PDB file of C-alpha atoms in Angstrom:
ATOM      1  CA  UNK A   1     252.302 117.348 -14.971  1.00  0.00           C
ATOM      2  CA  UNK A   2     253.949 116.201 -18.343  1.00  0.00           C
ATOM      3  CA  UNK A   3     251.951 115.611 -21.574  1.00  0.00           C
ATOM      4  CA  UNK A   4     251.985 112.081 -21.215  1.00  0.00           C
ATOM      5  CA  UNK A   5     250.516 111.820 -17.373  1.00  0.00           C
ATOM      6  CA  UNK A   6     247.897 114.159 -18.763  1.00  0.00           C
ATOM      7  CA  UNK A   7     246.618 112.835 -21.628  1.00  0.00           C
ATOM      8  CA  UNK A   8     246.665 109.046 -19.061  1.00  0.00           C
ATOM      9  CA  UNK A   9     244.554 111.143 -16.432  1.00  0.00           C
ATOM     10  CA  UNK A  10     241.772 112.398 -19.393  1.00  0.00           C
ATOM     11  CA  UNK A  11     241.949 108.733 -20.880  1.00  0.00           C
ATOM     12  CA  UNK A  12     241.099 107.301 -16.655  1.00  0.00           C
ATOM     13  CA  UNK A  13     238.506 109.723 -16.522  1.00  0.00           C
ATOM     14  CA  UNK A  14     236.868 108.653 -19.846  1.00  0.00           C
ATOM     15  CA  UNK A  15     237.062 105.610 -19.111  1.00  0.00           C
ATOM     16  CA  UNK A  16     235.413 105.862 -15.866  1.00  0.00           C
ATOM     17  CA  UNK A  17     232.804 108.122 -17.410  1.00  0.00           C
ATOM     18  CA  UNK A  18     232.004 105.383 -20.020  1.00  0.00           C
ATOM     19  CA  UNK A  19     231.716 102.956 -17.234  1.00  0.00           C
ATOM     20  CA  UNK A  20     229.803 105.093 -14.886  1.00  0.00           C
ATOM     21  CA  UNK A  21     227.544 105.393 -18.129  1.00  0.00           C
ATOM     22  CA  UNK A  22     227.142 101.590 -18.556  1.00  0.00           C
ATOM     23  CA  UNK A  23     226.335 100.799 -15.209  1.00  0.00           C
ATOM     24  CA  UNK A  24     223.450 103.463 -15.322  1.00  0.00           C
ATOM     25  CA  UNK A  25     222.139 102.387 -18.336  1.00  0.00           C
ATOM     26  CA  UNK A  26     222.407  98.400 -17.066  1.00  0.00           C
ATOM     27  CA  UNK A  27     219.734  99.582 -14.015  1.00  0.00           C
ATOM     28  CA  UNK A  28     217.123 100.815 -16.791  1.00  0.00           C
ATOM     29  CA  UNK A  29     215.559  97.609 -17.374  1.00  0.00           C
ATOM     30  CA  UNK A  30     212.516  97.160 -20.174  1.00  0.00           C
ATOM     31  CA  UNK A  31     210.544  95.037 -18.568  1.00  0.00           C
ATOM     32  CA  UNK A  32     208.148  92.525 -20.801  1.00  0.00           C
ATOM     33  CA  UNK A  33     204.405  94.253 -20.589  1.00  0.00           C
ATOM     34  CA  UNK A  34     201.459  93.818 -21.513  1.00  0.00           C
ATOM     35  CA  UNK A  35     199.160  96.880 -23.411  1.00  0.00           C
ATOM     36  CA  UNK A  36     195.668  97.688 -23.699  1.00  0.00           C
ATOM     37  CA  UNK A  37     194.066  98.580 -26.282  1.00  0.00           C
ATOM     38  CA  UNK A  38     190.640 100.225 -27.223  1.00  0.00           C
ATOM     39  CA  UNK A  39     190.126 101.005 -30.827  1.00  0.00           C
ATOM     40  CA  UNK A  40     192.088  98.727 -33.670  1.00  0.00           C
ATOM     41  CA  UNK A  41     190.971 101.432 -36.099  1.00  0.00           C
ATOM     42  CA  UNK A  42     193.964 103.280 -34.626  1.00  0.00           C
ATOM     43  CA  UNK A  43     195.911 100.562 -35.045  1.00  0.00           C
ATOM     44  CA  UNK A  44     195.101  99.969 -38.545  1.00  0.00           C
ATOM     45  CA  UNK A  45     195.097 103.551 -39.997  1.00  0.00           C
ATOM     46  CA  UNK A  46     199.335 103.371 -38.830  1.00  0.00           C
ATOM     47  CA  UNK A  47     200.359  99.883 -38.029  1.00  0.00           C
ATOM     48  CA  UNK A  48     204.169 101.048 -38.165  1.00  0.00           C
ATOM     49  CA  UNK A  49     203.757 103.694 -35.277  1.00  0.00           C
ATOM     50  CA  UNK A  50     202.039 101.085 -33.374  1.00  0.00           C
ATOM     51  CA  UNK A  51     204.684  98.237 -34.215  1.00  0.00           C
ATOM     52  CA  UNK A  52     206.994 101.174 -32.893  1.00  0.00           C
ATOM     53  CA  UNK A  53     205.372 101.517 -29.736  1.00  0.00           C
ATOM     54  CA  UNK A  54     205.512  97.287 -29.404  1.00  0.00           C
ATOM     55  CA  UNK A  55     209.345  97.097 -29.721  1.00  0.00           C
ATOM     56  CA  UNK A  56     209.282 100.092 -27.155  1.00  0.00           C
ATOM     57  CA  UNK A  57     207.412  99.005 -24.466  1.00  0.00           C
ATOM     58  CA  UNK A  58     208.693  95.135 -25.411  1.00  0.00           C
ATOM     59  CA  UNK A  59     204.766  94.247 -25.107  1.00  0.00           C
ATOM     60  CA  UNK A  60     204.369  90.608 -25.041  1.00  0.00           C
ATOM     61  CA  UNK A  61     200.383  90.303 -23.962  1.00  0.00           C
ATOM     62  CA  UNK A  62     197.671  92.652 -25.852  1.00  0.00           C
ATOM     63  CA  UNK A  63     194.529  93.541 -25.044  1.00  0.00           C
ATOM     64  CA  UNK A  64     192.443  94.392 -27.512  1.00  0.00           C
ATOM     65  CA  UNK A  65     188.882  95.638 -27.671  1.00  0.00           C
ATOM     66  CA  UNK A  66     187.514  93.592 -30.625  1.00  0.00           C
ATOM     67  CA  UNK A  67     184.039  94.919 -32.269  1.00  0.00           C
ATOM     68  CA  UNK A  68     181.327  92.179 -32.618  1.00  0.00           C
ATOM     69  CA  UNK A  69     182.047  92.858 -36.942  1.00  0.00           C
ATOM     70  CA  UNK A  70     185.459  92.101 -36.375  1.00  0.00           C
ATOM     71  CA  UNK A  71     184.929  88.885 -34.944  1.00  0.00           C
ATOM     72  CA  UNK A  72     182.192  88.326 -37.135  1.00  0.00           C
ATOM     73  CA  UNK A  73     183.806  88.551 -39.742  1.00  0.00           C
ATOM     74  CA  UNK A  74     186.500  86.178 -38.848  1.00  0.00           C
ATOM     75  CA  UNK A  75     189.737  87.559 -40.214  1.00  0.00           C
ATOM     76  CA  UNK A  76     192.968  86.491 -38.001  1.00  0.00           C
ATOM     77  CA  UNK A  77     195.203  88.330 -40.095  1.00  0.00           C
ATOM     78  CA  UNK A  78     195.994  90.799 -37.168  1.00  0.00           C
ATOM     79  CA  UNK A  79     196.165  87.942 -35.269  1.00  0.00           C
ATOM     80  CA  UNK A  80     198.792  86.377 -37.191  1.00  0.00           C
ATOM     81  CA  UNK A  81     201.052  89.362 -37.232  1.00  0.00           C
ATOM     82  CA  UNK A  82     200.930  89.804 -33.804  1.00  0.00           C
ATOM     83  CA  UNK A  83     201.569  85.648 -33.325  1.00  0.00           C
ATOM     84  CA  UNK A  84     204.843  86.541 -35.598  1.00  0.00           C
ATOM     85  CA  UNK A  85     205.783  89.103 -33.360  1.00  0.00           C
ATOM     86  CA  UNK A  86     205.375  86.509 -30.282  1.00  0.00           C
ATOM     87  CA  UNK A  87     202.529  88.460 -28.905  1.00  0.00           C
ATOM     88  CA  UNK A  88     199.671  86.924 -26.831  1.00  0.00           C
ATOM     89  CA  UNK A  89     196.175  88.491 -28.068  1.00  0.00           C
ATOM     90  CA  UNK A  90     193.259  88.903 -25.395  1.00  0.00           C
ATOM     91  CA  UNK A  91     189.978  90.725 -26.644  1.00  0.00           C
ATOM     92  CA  UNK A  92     188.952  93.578 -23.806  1.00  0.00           C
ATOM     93  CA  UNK A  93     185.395  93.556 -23.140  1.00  0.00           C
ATOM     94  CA  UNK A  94     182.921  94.915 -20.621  1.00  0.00           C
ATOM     95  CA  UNK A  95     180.255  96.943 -19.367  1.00  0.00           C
ATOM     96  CA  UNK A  96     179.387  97.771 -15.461  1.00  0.00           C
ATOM     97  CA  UNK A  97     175.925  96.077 -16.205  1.00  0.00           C
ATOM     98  CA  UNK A  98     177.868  92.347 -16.635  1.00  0.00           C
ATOM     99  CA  UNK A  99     178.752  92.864 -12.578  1.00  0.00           C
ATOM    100  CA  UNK A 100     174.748  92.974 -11.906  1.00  0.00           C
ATOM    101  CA  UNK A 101     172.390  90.395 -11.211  1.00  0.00           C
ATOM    102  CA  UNK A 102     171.942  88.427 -14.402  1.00  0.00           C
ATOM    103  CA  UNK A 103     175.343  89.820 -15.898  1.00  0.00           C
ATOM    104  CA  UNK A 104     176.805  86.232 -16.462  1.00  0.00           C
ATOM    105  CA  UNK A 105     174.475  85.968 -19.585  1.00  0.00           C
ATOM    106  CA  UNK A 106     175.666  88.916 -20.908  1.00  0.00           C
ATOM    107  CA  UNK A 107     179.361  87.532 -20.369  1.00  0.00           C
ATOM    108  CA  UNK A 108     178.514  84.186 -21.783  1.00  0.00           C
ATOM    109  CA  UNK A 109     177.050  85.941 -24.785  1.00  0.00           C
ATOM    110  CA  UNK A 110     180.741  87.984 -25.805  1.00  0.00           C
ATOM    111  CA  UNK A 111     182.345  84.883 -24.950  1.00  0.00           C
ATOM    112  CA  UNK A 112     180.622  83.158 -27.160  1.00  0.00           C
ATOM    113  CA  UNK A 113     181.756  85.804 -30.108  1.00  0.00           C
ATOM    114  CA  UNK A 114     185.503  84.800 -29.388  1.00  0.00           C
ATOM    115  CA  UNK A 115     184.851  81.065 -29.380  1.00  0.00           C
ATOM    116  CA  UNK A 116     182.657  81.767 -32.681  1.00  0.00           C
ATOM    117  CA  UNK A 117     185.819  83.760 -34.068  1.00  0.00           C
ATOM    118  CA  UNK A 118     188.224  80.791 -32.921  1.00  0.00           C
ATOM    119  CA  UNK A 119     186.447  78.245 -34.257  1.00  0.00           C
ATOM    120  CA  UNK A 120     186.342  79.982 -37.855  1.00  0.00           C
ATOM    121  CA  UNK A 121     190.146  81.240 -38.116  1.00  0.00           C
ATOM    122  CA  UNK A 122     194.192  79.402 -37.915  1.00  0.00           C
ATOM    123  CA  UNK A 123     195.074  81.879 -35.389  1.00  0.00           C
ATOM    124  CA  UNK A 124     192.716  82.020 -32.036  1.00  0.00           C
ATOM    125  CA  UNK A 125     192.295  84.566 -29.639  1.00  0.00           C
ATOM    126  CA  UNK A 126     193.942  83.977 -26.374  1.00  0.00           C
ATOM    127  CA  UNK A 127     191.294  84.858 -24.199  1.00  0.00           C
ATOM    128  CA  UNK A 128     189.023  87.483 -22.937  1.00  0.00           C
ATOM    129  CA  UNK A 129     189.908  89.849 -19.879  1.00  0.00           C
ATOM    130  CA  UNK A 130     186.962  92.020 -18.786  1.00  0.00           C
ATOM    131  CA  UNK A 131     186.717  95.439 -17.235  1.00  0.00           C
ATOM    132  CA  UNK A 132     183.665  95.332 -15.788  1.00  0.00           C
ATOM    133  CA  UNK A 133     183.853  98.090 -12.838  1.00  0.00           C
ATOM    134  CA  UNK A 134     180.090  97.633 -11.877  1.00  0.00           C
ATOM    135  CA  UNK A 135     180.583 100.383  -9.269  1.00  0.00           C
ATOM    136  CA  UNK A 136     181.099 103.438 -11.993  1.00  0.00           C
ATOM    137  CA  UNK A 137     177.523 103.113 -12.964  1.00  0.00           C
ATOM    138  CA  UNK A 138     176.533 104.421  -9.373  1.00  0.00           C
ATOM    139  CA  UNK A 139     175.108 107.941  -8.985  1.00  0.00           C
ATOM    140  CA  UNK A 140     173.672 108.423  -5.016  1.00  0.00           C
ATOM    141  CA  UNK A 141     173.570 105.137  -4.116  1.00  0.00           C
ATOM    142  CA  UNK A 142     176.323 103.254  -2.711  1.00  0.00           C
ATOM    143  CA  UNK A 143     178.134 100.058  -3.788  1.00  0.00           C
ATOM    144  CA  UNK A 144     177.996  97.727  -1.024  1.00  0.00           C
ATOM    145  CA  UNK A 145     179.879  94.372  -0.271  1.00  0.00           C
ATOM    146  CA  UNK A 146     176.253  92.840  -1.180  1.00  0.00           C
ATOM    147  CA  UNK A 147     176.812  94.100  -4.316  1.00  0.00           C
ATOM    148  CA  UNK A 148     180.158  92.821  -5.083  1.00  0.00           C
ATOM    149  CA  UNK A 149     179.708  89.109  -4.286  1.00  0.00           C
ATOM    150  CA  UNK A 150     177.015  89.616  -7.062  1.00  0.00           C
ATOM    151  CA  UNK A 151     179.706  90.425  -9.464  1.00  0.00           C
ATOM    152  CA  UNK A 152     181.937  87.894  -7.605  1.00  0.00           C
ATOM    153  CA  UNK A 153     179.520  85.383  -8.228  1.00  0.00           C
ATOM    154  CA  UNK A 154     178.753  86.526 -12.359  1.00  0.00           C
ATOM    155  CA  UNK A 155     182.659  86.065 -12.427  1.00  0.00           C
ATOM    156  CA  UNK A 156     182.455  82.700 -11.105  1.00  0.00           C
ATOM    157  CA  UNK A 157     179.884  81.093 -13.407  1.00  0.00           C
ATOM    158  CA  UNK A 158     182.059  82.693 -16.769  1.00  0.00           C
ATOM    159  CA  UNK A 159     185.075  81.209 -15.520  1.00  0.00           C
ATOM    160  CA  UNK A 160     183.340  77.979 -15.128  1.00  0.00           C
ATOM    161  CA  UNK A 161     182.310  78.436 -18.528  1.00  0.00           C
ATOM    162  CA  UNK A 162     185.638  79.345 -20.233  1.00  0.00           C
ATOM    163  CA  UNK A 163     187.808  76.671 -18.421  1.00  0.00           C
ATOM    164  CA  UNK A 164     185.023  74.312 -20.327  1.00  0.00           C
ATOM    165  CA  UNK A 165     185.814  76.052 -23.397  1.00  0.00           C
ATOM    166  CA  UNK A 166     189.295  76.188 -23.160  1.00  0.00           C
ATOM    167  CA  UNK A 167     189.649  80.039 -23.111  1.00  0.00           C
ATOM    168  CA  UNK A 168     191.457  81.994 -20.782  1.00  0.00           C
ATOM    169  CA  UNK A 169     189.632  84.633 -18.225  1.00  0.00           C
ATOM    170  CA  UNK A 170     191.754  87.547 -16.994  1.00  0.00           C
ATOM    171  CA  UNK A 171     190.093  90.148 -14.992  1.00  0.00           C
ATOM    172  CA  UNK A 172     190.845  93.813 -14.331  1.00  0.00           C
ATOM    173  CA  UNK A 173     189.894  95.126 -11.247  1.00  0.00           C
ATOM    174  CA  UNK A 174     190.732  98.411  -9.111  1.00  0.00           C
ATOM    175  CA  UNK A 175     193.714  98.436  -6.743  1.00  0.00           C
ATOM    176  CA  UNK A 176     191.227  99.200  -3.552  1.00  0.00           C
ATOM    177  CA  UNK A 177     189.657  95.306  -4.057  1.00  0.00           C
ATOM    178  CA  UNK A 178     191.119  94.045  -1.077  1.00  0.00           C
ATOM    179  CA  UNK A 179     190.028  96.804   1.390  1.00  0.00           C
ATOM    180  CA  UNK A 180     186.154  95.962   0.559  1.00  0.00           C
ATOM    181  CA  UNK A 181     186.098  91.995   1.183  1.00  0.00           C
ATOM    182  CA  UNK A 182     189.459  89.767   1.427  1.00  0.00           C
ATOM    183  CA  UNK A 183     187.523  86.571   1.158  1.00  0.00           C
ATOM    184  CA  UNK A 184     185.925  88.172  -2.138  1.00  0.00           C
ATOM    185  CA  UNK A 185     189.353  89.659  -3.935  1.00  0.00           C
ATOM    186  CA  UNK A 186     190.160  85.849  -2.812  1.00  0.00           C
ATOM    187  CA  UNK A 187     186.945  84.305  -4.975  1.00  0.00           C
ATOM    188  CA  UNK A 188     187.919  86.626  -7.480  1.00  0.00           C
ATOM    189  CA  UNK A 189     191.484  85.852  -8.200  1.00  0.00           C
ATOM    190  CA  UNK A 190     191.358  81.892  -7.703  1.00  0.00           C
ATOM    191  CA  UNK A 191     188.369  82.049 -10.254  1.00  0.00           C
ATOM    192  CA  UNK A 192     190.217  83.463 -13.265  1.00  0.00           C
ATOM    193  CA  UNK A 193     193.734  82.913 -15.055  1.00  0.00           C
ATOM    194  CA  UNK A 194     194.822  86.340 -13.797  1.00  0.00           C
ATOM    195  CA  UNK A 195     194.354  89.863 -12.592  1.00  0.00           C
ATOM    196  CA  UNK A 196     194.815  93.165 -14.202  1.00  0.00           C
ATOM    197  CA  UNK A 197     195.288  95.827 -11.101  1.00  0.00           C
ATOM    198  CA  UNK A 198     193.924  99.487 -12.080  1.00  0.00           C
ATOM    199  CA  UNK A 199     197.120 100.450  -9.987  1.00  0.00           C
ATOM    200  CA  UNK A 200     197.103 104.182 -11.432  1.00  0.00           C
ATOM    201  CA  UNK A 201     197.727 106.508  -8.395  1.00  0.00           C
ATOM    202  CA  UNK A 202     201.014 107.400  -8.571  1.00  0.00           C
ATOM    203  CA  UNK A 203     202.121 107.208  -4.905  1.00  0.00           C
ATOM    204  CA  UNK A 204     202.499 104.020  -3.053  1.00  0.00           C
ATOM    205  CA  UNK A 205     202.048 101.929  -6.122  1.00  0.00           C
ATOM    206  CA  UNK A 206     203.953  99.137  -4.328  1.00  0.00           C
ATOM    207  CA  UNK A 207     201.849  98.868  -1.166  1.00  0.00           C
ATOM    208  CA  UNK A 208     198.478  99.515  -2.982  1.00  0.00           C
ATOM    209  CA  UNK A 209     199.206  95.701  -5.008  1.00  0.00           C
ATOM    210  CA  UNK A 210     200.702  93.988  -1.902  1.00  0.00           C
ATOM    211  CA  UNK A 211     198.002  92.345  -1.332  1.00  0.00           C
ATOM    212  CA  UNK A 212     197.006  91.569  -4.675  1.00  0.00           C
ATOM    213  CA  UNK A 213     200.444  90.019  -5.405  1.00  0.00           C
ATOM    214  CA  UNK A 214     200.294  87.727  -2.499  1.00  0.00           C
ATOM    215  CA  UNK A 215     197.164  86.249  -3.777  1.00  0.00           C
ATOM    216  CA  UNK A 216     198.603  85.660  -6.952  1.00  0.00           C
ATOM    217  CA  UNK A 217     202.077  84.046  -6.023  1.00  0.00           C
ATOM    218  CA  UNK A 218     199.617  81.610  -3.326  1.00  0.00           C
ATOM    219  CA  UNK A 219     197.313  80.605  -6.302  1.00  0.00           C
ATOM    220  CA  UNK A 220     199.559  80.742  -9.238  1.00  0.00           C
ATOM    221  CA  UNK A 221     198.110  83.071 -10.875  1.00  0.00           C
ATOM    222  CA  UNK A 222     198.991  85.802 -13.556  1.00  0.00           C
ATOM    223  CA  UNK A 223     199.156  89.340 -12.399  1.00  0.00           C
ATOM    224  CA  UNK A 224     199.706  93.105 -13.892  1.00  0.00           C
ATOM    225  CA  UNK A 225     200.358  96.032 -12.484  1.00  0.00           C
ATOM    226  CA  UNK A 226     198.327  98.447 -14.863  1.00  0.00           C
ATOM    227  CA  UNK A 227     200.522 102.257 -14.735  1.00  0.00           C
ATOM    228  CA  UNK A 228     198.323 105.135 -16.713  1.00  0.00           C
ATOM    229  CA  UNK A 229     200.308 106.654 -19.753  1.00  0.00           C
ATOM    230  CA  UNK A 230     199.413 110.389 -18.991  1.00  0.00           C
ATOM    231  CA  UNK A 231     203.042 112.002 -19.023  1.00  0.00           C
ATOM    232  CA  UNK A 232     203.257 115.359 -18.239  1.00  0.00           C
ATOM    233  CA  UNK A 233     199.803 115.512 -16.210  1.00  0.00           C
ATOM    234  CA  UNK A 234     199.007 116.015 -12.798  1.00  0.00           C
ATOM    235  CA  UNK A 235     199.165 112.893 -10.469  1.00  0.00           C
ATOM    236  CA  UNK A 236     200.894 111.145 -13.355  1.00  0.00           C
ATOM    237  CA  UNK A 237     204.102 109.771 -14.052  1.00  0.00           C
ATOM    238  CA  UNK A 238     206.859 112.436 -16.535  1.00  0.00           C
ATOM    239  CA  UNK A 239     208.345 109.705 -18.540  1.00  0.00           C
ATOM    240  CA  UNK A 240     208.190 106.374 -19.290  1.00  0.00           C
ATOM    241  CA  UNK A 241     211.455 105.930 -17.572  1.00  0.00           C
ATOM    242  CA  UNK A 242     209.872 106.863 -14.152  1.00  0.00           C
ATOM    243  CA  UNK A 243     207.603 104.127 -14.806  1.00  0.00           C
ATOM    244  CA  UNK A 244     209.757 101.578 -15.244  1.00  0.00           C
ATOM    245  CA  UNK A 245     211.797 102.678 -12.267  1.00  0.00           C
ATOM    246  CA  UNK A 246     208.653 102.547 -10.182  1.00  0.00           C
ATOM    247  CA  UNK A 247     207.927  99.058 -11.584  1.00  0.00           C
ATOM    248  CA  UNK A 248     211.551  98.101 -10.565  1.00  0.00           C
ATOM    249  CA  UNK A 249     211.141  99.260  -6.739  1.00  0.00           C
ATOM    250  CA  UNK A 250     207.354  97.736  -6.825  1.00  0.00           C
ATOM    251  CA  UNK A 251     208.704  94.421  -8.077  1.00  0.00           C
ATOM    252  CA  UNK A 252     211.722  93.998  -5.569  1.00  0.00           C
ATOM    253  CA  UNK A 253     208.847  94.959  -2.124  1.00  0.00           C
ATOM    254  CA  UNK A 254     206.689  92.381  -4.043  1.00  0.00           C
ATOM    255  CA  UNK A 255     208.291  89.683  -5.792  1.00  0.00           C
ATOM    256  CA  UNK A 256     206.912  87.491  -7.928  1.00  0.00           C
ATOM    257  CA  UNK A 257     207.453  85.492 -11.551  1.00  0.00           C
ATOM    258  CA  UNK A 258     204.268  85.884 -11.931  1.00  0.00           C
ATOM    259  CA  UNK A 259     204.077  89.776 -12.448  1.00  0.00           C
ATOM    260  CA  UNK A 260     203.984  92.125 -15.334  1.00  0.00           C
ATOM    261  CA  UNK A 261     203.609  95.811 -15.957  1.00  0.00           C
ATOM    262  CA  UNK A 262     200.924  97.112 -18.587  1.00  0.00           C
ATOM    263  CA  UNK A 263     200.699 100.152 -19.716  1.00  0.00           C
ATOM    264  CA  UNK A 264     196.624 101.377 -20.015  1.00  0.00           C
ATOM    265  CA  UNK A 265     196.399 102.595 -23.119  1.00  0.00           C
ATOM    266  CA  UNK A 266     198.212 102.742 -26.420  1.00  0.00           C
ATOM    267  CA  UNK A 267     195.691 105.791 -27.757  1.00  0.00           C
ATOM    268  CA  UNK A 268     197.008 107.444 -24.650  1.00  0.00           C
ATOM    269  CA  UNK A 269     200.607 107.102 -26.987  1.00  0.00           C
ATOM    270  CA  UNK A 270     199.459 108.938 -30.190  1.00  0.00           C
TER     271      UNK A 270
END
């Protein structure tokens, strides 16, 4: 083999490396997500890092646990940066006593706070998305169905009262929903603007929102499919790359335009 076919063979082969390259690179897709968020004191003390992890994870919906001071206090200045950054703000709110008898007051009373906040600032919050998980506050006793068309029906009276307010409801609720009551995970989805699925276990992820999914396509309805930032850890995924590839193979067995993939939680990033 002469100099010339040589150096024609290591130029093919580069070339086909470079391609082989591109078309790997082309599957990794960064999906738009949404993020949630517990403490804006983290936020605050670095804003840069957290900008950082925004451009990352292209995050396009936040939720963010607002103290009662903060919206108190009225300043949208947060809110306008994100705004800038074409980001959709949702404060994150709840408690496993709002799924109780009685609970809708409660949720009435921190929606109230955001429509307080809206009315004082340029820049409104979204809406509110609560993480309510009345069944974590169980010790011996078991949650029943009873128990959950109590928290179905607190959910139904705040969405009522946000649609009259013109703020959006999102819920997040655990993957296993459907396997209690389908009629209920029904209730539950048509009364709010969308669902937030605690989808966290690592295997199956695509089956365990099937249902969920379905739902949400039928009623138009926004949906997530939350994955646990715990890399490295047992029964988590290594990388952020796994998750998105996860995300890809969940979203072709379940399409829909109306799913996104969060990422629960940005202190989990630090």
């Amino acid at each position: 083999m002469n100099k010339k076919t040589t150096f024609l063979a290591i130029l093919l082969s580069f070339l086909l490396l470079v391609l082989f390259i591109s078309i790997f690179k082309a599957k990794t897709v960064i999906y738009e997500s949404s993020l949630y968020s517990w403490k804006l004191d983290e936020i605050l003390e670095d804003p840069m890092k957290f900008y950082k992890v925004l451009k990352e994870y292209n995050v396009k919906v936040l939720y963010q646990d607002f103290s009662s001071e903060f919206l108190e206090k009225g300043d949208d200045s947060f809110l306008k940066e994100m705004d800038d950054r074409e980001i959709a703000v949702y404060h994150l709110a709840g408690d496993p006593s709002w799924g109780r008898k009685e609970g809708y007051e409660k949720i009435k009373r921190e929606v109230k706070k955001v429509l307080a906040f809206n009315e004082k600032v340029e820049m409104p919050i979204r809406g509110i998305i609560l993480d309510i998980e009345p069944y974590v506050s169980e010790k011996s006793e078991e949650f029943l169905v009873e128990d959950f068309e109590v928290y179905v029906e607190q959910i139904e009276k705040s969405y009522d009262y946000c649609k009259r307010h013109d703020l959006e409801l999102l819920l997040a609720i655990p993957y296993w929903f459907d396997s209690i009551d389908d009629d209920l995970l029904k209730r539950v989805i048509k009364n709010s603007d969308g669902i937030s699925v605690m989808n966290y276990k690592i295997s199956k992820t695509a089956s365990k929102i099937k249902r969920e999914v379905e739902l949400a396509n039928k009623y138009d309805k926004k949906i997530d499919s939350i994955y646990e930032v715990e890399y490295g850890k047992e029964g988590y995924f290594a990388s952020k790359e796994d998750i998105l590839k996860d995300f890809a193979n969940l979203l072709e067995e379940n399409p829909s335009g109306n799913l996104m993939i969060s990422f629960h939680h940005y202190g989990s990033m630090n």
